[in-house]
PDB file of C-alpha atoms in Angstrom:
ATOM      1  CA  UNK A  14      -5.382   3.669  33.594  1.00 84.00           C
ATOM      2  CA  UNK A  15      -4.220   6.668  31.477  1.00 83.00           C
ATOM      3  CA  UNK A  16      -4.044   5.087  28.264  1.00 86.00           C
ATOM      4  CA  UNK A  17      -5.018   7.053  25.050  1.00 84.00           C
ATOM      5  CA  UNK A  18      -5.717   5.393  21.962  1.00 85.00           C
ATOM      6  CA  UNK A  19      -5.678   7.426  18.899  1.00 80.00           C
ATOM      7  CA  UNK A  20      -7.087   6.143  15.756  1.00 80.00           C
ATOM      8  CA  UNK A  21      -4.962   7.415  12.652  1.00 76.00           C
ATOM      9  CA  UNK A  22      -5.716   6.367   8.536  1.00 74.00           C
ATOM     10  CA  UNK A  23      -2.978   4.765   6.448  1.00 70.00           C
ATOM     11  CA  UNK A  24      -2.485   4.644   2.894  1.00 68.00           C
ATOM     12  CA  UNK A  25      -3.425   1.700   0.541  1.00 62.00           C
ATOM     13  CA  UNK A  26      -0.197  -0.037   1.998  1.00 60.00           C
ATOM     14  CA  UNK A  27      -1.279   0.129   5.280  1.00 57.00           C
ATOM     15  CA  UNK A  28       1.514   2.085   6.403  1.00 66.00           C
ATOM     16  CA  UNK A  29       0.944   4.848   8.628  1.00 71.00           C
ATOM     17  CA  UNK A  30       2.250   8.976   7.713  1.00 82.00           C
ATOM     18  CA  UNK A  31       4.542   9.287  10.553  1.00 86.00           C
ATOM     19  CA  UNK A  32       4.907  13.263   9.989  1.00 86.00           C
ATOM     20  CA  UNK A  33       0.801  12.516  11.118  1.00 84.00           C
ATOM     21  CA  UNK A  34       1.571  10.589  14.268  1.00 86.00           C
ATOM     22  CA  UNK A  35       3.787  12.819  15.563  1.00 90.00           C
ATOM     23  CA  UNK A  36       1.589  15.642  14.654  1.00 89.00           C
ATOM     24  CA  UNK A  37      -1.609  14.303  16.546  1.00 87.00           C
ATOM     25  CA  UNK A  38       0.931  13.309  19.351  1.00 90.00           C
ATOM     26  CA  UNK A  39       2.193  17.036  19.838  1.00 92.00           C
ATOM     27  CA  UNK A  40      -1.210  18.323  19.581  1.00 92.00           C
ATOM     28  CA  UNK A  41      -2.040  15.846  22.025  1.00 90.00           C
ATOM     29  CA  UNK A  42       0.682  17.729  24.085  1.00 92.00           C
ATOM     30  CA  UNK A  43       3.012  14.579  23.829  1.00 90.00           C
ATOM     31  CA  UNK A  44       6.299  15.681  23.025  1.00 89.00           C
ATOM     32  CA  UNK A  45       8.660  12.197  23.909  1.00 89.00           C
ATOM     33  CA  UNK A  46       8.170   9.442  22.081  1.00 88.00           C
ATOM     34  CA  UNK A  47      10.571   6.317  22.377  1.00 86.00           C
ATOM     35  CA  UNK A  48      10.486   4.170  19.227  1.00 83.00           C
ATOM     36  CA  UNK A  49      11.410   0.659  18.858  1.00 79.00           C
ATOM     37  CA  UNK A  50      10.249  -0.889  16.399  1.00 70.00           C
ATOM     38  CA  UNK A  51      10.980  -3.189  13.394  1.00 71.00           C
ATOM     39  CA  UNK A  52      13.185  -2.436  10.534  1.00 72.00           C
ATOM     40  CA  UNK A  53      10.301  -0.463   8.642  1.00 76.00           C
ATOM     41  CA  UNK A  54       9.751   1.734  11.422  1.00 80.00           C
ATOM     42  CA  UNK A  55      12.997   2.849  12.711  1.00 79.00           C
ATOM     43  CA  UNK A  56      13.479   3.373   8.663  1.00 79.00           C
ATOM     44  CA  UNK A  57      11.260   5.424   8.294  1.00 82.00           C
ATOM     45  CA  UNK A  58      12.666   8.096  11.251  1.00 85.00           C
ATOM     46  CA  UNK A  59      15.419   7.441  10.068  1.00 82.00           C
ATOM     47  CA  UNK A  60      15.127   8.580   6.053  1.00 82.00           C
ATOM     48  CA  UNK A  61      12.994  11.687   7.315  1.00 85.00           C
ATOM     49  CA  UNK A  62      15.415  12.470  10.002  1.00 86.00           C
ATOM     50  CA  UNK A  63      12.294  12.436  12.513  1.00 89.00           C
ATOM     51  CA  UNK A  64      14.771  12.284  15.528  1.00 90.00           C
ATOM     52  CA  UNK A  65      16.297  13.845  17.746  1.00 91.00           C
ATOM     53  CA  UNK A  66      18.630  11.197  19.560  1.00 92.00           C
ATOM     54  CA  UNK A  67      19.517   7.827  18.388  1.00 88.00           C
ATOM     55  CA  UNK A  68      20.510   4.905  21.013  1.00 88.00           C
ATOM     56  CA  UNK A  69      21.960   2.064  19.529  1.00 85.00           C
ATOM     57  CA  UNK A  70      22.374  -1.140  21.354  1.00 85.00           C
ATOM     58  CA  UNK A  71      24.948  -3.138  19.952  1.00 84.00           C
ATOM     59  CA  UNK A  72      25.472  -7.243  20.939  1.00 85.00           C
ATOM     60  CA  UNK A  73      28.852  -8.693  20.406  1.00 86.00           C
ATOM     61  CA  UNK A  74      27.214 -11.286  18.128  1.00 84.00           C
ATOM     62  CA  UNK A  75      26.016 -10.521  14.897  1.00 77.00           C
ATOM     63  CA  UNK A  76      22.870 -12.366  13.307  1.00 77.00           C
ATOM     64  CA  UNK A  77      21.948 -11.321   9.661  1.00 75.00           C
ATOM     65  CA  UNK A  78      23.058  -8.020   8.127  1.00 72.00           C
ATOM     66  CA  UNK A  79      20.775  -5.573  10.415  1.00 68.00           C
ATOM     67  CA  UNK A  80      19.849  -2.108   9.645  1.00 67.00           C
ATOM     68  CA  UNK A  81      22.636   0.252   8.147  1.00 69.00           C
ATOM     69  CA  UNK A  82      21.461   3.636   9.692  1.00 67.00           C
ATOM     70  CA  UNK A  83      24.780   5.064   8.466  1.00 67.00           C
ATOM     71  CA  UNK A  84      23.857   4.121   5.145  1.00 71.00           C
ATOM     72  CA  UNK A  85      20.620   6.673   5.005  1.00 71.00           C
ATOM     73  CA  UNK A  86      22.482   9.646   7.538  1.00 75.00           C
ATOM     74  CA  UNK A  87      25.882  10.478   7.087  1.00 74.00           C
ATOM     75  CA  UNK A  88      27.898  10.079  10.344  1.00 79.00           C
ATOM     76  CA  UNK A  89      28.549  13.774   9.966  1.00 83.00           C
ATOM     77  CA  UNK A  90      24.730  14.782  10.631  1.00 86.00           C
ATOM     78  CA  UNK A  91      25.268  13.362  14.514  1.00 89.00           C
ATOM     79  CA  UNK A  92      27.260  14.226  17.466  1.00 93.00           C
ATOM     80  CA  UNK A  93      28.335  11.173  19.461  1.00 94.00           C
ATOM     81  CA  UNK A  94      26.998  11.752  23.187  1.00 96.00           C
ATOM     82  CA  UNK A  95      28.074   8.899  24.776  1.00 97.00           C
ATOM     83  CA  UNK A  96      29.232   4.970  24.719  1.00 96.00           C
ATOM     84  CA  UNK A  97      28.940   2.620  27.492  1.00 97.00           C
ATOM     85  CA  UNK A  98      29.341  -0.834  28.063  1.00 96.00           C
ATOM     86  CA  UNK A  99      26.197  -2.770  29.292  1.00 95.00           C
ATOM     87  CA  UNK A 100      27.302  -6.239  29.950  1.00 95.00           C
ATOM     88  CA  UNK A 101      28.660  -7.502  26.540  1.00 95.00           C
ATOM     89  CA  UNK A 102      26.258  -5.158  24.899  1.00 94.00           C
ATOM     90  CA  UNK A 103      27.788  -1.665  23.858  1.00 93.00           C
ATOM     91  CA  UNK A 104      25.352   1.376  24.285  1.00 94.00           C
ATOM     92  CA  UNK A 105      26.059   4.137  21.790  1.00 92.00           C
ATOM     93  CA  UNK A 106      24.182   7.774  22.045  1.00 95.00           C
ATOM     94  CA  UNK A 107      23.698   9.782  19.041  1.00 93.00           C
ATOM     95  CA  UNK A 108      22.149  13.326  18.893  1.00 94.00           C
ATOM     96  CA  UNK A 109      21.091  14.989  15.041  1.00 91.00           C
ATOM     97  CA  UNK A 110      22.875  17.980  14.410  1.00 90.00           C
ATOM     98  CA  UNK A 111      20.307  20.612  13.521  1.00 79.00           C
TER      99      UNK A 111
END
């Protein structure tokens, strides 16, 4: 059904290297990877600038404090592709300057 699992080690937190992942993945000759995930995750990209693009969904209502990218890269590290409204939601497009 072309699905691949690979089996990668973790440290003594359980938390995977993601430098590794993406490594194995390219090797793998998998060069797109889409990544939603939990707060921990997308943190980790984030911090290590392991991005190219960053697409931010944003709701009209707020719940809790939610993740302050901005906070870990400066606004001034990303070019602002595009905004469009989805609905109520707000789709924002950001690509890392290099």
């Amino acid at each position: 059904k072309g699905i691949r699992v690979f089996e990668m080690d973790s440290d003594l937190e359980m938390r995977l290297e993601l430098q590794f992942i993406l490594t194995a993945l390219h090797k793998n000759k998998i060069n797109s990877v889409f990544v939603e995930g939990g707060a921990q995750i997308f943190s980790g990209f984030i911090e290590k600038k392991l991005f190219d693009e960053l697409i931010i969904l944003e709701a009209p209502i707020k719940i809790g404090e939610g993740i302050k990218v901005f906070d870990t890269i400066p606004l001034e590290q990303l070019k602002l592709i595009s905004i469009e409204q989805l609905g109520t939601d707000e789709k924002i497009v950001y690509r890392k300057i290099d």
